[in-house]
PDB file of C-alpha atoms in Angstrom:
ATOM      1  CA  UNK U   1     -49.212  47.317   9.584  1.00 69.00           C
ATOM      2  CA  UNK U   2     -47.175  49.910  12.114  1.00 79.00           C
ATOM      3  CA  UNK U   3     -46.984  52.749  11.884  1.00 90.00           C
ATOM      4  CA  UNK U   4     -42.852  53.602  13.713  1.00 96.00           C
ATOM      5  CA  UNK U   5     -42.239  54.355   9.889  1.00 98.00           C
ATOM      6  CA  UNK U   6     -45.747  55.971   8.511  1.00 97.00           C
ATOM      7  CA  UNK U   7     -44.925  58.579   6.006  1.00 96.00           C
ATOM      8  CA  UNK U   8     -41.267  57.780   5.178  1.00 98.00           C
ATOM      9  CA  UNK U   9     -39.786  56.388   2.393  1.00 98.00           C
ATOM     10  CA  UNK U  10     -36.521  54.026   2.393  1.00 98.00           C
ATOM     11  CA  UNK U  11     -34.492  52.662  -0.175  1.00 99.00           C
ATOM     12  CA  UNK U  12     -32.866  48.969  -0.018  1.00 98.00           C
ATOM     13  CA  UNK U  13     -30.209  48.378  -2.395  1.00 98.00           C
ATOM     14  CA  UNK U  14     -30.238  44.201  -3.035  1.00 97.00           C
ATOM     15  CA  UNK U  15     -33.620  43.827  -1.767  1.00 97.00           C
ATOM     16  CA  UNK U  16     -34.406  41.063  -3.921  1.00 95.00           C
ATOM     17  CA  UNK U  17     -33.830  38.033  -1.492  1.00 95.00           C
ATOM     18  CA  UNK U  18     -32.209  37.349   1.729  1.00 96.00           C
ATOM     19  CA  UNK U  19     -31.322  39.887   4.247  1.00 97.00           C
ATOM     20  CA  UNK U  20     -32.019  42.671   1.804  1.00 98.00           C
ATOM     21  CA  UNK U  21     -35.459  41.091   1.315  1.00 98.00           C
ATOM     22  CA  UNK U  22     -36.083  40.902   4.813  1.00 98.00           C
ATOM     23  CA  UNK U  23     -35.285  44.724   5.368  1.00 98.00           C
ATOM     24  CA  UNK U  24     -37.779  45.558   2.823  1.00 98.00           C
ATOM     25  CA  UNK U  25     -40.565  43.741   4.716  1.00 98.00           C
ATOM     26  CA  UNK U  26     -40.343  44.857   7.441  1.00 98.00           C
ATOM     27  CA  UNK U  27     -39.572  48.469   7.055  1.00 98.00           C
ATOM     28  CA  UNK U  28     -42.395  48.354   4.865  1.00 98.00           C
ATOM     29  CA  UNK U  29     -44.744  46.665   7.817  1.00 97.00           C
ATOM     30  CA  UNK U  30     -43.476  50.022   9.910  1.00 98.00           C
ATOM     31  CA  UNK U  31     -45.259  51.832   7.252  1.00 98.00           C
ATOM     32  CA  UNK U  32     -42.543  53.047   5.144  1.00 98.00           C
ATOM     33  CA  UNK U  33     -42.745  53.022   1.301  1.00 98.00           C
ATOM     34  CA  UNK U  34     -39.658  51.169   0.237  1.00 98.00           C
ATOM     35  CA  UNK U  35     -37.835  50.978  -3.135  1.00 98.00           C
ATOM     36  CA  UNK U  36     -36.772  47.672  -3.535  1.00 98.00           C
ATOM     37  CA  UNK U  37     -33.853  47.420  -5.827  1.00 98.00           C
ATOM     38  CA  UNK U  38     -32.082  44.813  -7.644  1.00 98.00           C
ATOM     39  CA  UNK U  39     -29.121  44.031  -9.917  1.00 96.00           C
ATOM     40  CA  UNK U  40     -29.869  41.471 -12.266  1.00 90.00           C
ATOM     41  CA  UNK U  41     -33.090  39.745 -10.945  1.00 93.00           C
ATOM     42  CA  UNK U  42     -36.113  41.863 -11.918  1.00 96.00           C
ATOM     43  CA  UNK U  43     -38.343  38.602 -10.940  1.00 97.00           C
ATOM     44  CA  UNK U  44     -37.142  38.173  -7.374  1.00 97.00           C
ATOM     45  CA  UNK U  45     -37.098  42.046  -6.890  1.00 98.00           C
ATOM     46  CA  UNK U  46     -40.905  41.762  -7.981  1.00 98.00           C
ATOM     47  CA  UNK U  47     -41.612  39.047  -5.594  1.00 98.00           C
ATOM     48  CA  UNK U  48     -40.266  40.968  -2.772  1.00 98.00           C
ATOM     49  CA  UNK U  49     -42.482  43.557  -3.998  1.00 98.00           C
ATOM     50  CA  UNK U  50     -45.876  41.378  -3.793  1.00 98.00           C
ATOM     51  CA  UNK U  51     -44.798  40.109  -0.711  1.00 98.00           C
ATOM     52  CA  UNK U  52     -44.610  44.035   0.839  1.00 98.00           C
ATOM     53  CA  UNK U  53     -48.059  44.533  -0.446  1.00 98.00           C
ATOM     54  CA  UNK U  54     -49.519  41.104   0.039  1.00 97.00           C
ATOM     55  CA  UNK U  55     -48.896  41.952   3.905  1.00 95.00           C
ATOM     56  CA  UNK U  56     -50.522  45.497   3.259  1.00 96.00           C
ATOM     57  CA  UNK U  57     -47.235  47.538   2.140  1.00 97.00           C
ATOM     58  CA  UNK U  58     -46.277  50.005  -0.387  1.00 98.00           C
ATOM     59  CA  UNK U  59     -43.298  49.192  -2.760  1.00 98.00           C
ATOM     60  CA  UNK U  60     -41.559  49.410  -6.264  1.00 98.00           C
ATOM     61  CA  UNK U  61     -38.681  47.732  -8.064  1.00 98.00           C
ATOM     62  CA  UNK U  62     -35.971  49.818  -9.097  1.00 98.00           C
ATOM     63  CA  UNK U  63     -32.976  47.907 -11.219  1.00 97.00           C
ATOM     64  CA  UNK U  64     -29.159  48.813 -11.998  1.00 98.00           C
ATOM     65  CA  UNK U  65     -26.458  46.814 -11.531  1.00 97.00           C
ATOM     66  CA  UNK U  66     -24.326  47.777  -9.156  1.00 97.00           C
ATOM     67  CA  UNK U  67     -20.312  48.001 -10.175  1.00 94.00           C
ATOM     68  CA  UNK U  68     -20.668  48.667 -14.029  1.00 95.00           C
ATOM     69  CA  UNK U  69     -20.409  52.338 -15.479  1.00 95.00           C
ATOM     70  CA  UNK U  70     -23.321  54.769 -14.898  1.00 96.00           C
ATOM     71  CA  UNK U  71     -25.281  52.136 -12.729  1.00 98.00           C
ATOM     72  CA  UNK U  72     -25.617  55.135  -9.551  1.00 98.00           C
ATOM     73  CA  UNK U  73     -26.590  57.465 -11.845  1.00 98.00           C
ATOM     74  CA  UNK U  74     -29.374  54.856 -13.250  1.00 98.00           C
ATOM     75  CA  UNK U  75     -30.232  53.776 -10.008  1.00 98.00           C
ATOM     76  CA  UNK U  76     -31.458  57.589  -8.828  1.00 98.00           C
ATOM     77  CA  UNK U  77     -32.852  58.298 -12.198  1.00 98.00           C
ATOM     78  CA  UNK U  78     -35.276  55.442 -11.546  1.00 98.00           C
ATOM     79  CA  UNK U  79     -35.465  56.095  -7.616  1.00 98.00           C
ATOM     80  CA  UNK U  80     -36.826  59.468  -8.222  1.00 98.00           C
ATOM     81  CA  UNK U  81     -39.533  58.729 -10.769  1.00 98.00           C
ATOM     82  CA  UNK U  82     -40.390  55.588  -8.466  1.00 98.00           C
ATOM     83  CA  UNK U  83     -40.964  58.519  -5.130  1.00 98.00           C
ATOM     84  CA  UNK U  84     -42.706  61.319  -7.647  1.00 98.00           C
ATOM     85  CA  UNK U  85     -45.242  58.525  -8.765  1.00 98.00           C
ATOM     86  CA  UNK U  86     -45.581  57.472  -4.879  1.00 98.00           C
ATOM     87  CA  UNK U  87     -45.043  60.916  -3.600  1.00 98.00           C
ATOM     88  CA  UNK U  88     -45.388  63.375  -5.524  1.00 97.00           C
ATOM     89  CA  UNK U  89     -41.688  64.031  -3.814  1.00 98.00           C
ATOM     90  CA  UNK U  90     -38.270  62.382  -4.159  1.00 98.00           C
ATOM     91  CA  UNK U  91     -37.738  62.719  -0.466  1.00 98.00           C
ATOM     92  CA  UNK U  92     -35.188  59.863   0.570  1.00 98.00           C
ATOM     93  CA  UNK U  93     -35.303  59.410   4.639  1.00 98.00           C
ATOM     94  CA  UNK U  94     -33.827  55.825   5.205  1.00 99.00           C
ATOM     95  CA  UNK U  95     -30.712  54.733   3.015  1.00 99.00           C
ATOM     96  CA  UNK U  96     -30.047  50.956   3.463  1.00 98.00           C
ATOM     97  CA  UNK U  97     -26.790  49.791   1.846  1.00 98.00           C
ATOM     98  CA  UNK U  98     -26.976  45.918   1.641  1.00 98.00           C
ATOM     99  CA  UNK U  99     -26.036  45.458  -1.594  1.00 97.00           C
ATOM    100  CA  UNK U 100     -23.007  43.085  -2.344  1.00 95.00           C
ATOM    101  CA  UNK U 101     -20.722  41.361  -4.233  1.00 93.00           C
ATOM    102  CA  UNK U 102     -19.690  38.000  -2.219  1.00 85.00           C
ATOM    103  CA  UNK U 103     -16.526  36.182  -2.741  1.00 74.00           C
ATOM    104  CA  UNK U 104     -15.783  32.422  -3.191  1.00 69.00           C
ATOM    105  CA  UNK U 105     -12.829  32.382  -0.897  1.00 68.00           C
ATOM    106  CA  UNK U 106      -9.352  31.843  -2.767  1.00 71.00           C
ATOM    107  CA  UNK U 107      -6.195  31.549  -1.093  1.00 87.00           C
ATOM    108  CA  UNK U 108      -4.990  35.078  -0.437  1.00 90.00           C
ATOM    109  CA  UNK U 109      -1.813  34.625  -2.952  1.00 90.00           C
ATOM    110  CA  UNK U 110      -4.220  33.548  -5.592  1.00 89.00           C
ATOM    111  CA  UNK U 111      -6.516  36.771  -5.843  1.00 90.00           C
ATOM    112  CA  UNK U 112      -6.613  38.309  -8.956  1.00 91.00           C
ATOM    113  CA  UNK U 113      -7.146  41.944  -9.612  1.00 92.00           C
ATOM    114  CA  UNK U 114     -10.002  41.605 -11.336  1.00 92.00           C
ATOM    115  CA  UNK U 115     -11.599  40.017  -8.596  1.00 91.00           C
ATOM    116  CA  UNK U 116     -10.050  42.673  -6.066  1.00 92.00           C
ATOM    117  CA  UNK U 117     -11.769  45.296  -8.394  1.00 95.00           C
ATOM    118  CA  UNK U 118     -15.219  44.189  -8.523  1.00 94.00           C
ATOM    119  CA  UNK U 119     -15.634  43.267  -5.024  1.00 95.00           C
ATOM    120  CA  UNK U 120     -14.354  47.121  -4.161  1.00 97.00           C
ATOM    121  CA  UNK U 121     -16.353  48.426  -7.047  1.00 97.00           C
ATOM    122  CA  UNK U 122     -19.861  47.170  -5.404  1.00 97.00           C
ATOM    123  CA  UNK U 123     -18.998  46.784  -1.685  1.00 97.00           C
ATOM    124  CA  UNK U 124     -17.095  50.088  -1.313  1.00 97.00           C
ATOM    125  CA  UNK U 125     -17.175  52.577  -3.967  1.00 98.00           C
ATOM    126  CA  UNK U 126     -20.831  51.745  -4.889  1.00 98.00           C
ATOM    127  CA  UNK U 127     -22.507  52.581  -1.501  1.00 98.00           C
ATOM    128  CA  UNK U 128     -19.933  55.959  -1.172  1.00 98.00           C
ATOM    129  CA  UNK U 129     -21.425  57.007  -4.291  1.00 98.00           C
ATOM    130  CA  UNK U 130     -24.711  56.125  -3.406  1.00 98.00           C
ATOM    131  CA  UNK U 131     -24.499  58.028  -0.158  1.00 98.00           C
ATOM    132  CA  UNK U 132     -23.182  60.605  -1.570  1.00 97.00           C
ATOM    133  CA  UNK U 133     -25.784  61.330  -3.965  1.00 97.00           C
ATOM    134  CA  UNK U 134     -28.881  60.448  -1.302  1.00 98.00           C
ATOM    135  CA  UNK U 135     -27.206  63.571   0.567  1.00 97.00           C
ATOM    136  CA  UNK U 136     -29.437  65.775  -1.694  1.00 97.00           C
ATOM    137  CA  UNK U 137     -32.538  63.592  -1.125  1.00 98.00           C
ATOM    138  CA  UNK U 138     -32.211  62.635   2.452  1.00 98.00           C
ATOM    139  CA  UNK U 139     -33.979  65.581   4.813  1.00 98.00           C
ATOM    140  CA  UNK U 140     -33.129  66.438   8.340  1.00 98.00           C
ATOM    141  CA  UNK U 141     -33.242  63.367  10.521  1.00 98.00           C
ATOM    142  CA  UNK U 142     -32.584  60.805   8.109  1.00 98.00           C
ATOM    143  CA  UNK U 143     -31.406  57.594   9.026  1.00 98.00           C
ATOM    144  CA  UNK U 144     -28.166  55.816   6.929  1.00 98.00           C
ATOM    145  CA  UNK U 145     -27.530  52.032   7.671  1.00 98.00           C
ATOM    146  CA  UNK U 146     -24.945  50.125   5.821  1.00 98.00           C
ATOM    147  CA  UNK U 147     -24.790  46.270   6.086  1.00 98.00           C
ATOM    148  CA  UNK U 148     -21.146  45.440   7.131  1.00 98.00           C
ATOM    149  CA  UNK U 149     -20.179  41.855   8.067  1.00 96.00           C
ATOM    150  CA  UNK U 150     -18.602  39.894  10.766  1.00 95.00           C
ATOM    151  CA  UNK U 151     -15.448  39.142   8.920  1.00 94.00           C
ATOM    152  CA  UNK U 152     -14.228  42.414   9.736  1.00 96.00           C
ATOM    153  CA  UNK U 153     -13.647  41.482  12.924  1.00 94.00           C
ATOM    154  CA  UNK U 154     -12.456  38.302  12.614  1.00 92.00           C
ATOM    155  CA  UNK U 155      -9.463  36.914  11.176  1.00 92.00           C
ATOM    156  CA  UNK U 156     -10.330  34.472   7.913  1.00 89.00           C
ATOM    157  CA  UNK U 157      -7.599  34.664   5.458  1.00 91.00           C
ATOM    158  CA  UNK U 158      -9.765  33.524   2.436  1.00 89.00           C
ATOM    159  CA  UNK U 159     -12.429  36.347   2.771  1.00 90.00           C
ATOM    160  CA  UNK U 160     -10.127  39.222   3.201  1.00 93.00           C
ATOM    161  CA  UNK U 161     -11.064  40.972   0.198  1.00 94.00           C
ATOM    162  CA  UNK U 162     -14.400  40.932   1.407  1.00 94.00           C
ATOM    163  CA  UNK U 163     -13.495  42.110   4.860  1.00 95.00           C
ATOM    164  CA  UNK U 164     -11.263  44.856   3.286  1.00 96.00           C
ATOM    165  CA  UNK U 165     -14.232  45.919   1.165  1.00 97.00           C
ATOM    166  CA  UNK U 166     -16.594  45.918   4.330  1.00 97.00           C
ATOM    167  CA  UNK U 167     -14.158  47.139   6.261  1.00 97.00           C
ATOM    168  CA  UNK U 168     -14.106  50.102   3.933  1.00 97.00           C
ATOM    169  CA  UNK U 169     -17.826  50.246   4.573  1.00 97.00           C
ATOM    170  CA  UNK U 170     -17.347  50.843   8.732  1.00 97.00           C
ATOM    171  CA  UNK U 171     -15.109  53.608   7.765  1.00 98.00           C
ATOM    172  CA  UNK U 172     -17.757  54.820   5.565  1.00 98.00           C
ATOM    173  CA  UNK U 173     -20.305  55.016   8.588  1.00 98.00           C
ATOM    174  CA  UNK U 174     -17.946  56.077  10.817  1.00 98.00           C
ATOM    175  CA  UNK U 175     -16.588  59.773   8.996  1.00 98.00           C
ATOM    176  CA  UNK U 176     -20.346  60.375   7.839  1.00 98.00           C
ATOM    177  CA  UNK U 177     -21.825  59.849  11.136  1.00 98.00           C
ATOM    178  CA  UNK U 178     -19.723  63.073  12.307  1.00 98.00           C
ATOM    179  CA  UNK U 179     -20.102  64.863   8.895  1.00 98.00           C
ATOM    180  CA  UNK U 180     -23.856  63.994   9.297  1.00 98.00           C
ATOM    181  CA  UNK U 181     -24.129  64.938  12.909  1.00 98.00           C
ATOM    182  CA  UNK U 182     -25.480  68.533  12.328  1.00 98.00           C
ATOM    183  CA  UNK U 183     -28.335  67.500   9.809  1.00 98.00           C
ATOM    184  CA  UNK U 184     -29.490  65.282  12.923  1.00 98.00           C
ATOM    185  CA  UNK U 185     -29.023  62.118  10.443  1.00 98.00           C
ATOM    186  CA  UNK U 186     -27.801  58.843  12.009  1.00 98.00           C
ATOM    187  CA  UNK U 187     -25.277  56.566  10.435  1.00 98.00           C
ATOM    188  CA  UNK U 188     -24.830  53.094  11.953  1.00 98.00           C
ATOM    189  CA  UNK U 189     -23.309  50.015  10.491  1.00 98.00           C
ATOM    190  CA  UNK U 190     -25.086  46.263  10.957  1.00 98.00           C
ATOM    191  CA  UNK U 191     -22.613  43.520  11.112  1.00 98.00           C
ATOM    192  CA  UNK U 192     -24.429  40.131  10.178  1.00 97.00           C
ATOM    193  CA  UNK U 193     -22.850  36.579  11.021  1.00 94.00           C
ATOM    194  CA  UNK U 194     -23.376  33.694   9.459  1.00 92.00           C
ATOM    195  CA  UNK U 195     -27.226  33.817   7.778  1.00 93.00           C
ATOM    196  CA  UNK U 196     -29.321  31.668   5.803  1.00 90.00           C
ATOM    197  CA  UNK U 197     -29.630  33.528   2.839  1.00 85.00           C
ATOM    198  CA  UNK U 198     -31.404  30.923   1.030  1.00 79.00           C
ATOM    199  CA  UNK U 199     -28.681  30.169  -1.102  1.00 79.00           C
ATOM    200  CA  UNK U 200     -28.419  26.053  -2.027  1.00 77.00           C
ATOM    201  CA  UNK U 201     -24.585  26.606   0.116  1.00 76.00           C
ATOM    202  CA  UNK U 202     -26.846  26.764   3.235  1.00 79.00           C
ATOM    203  CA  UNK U 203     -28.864  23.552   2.243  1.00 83.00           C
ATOM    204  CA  UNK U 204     -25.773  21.146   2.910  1.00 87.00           C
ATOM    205  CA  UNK U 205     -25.175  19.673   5.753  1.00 88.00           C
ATOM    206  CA  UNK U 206     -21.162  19.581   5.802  1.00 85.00           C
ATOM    207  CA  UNK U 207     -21.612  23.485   5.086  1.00 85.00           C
ATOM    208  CA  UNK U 208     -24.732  24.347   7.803  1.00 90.00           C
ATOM    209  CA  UNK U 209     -23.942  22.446  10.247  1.00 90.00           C
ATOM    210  CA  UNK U 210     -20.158  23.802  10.826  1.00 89.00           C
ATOM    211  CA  UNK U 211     -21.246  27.462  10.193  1.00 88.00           C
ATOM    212  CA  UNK U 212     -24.272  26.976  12.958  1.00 92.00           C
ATOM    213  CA  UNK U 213     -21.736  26.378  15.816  1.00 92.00           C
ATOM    214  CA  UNK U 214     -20.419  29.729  15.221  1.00 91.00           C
ATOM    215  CA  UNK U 215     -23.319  31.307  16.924  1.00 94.00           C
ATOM    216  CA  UNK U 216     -24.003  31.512  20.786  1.00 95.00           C
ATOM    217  CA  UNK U 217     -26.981  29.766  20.071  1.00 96.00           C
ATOM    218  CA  UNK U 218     -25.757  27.303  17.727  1.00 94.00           C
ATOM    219  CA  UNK U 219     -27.947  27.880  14.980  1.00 94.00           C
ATOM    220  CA  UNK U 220     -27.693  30.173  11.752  1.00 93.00           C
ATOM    221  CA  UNK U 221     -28.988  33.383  11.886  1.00 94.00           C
ATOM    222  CA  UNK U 222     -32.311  34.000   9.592  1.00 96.00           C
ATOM    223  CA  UNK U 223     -32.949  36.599   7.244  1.00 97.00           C
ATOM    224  CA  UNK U 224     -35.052  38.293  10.213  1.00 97.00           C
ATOM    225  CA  UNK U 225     -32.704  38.175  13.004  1.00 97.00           C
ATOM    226  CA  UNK U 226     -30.751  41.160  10.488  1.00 98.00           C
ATOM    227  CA  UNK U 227     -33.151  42.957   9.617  1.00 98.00           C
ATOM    228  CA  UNK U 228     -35.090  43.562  12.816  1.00 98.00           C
ATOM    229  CA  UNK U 229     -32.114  45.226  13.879  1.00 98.00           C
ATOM    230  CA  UNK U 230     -31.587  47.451  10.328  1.00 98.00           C
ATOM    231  CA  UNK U 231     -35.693  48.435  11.155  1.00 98.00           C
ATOM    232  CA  UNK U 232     -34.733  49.663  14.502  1.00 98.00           C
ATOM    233  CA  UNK U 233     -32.307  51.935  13.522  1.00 98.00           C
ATOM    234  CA  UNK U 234     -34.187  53.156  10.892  1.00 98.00           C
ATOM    235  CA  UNK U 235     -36.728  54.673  14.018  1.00 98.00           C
ATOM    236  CA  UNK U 236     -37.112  56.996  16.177  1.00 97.00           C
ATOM    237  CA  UNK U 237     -35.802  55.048  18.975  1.00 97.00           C
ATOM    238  CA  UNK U 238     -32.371  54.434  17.217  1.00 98.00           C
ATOM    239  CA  UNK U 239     -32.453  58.823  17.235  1.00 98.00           C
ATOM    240  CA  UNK U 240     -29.283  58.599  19.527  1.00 98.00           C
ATOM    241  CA  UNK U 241     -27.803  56.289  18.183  1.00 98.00           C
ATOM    242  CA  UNK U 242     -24.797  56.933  15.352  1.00 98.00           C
ATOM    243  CA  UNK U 243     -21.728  55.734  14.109  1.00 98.00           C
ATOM    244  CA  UNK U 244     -22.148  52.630  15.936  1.00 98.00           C
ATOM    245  CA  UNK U 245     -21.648  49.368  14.200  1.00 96.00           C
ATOM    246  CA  UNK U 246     -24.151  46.844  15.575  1.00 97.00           C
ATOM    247  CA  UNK U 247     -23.362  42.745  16.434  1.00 97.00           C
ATOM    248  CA  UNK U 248     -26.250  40.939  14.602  1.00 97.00           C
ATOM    249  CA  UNK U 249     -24.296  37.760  14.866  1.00 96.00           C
ATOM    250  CA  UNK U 250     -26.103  35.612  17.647  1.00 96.00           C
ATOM    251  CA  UNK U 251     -22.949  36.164  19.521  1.00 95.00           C
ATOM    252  CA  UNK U 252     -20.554  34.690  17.387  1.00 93.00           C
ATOM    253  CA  UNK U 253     -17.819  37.324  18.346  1.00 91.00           C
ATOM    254  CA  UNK U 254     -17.324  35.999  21.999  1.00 91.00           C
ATOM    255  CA  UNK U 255     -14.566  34.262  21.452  1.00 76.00           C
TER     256      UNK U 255
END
């Protein structure tokens, strides 16, 4: 264990697997108590859990699904009683919004509203209203990190819902940052590539092996690669640095 983090507590929205998972760990290994949440996957939230204390961590599970009605006000319900067990406090200082809603990739003409809606509902409005209520937990010199994407910078007409809805997210880091300023609280943005999020998608060969040329380095970017760079801003040494949205895409923007 580090100790960077020793003292603070974070919370991880869709910390159950993948990049969220990762981000867990290893804010955790900085010596952070981390509340690992999850939508519908108790099991793999609990896993990430035993992993965070297997490697000499403190963590807990906290569940609502993200999108649906009253799901914020669940989610901080069982956040605070999670940090007053911990605690004895519901101090929040590191917000991580990872949570999302991915999208297959329909032809632009073919989106429905329904789909529109839900990808907004947990990509865009979900993290503004969990911001928004971590403003009363969050102390002077917190740190805010939302988990944009690459496609927001790129041009890929079958994921622009989800680069409108992440692209919402940049916006969301970039009017806080200033409104934040005076609290000394950082907000940064993360913007992942392509990254093996363990899903089966990843496992096939016509799928990996396209989406690994993307990269500089021609390989996919792991779970790690992210969060490493999520766990630095959450520091100290990230103190002056806000507003920022950071490439964690093993250079797949250089054209």
């Amino acid at each position: 264990m580090n100790s960077k983090l020793r003292g603070k507590t974070a919370l991880v929205t869709g910390s159950s697997r993948g990049v969220g998972r990762a981000t867990a760990r290893g804010l955790a290994r900085e010596g952070a108590l981390v509340a690992v949440h999850y939508g519908g996957d108790e099991q793999a939230a609990q896993e990430t859990v035993d992993l965070i204390e297997k490697d000499g961590g403190r963590a807990f599970a906290v569940g609502a699904e993200l999108g649906t009605p009253g799901a914020v006000d669940q989610l901080f319900h069982r956040l605070e009683a999670g940090l007053r067990e911990h605690t004895d406090d519901t101090v929040l200082d590191i917000l991580v919004n990872n949570a999302a809603a991915t999208f297959a990739g329909d032809a632009p003409e073919e989106v429905s509203t329904e789909q529109l809606d839900k990808i907004f509902e947990v990509n865009a409005k979900a993290p503004f209203l969990i911001l928004q209520r971590a403003l009363g937990l969050i102390p002077e010199r917190g740190r805010i990190i939302n988990i944009s994407s690459a496609v927001t910078r790129i041009a890929m007409p079958p994921q622009v819902v989800y680069a409108m809805s992440k692209g919402a997210l940049d916006q969301l880091t970039l009017h806080f940052a200033r409104h934040l300023a005076p609290r000394g609280i950082t907000v940064n943005s993360v913007l992942p590539g392509a990254t093996d999020n363990g899903s089966v998608a990843f496992q096939m060969p016509e799928i990996r092996e396209p989406m690994s040329q993307l990269s500089a380095f021609k390989r996919l970017g792991e779970p790690a690669d992210v969060a490493d760079v999520v766990v630095f801003l959450a520091t100290d040494q990230a103190r002056w640095v806000t507003g920022s949205s950071l490439d964690a895409t093993g250079g797949s923007l250089l054209g």
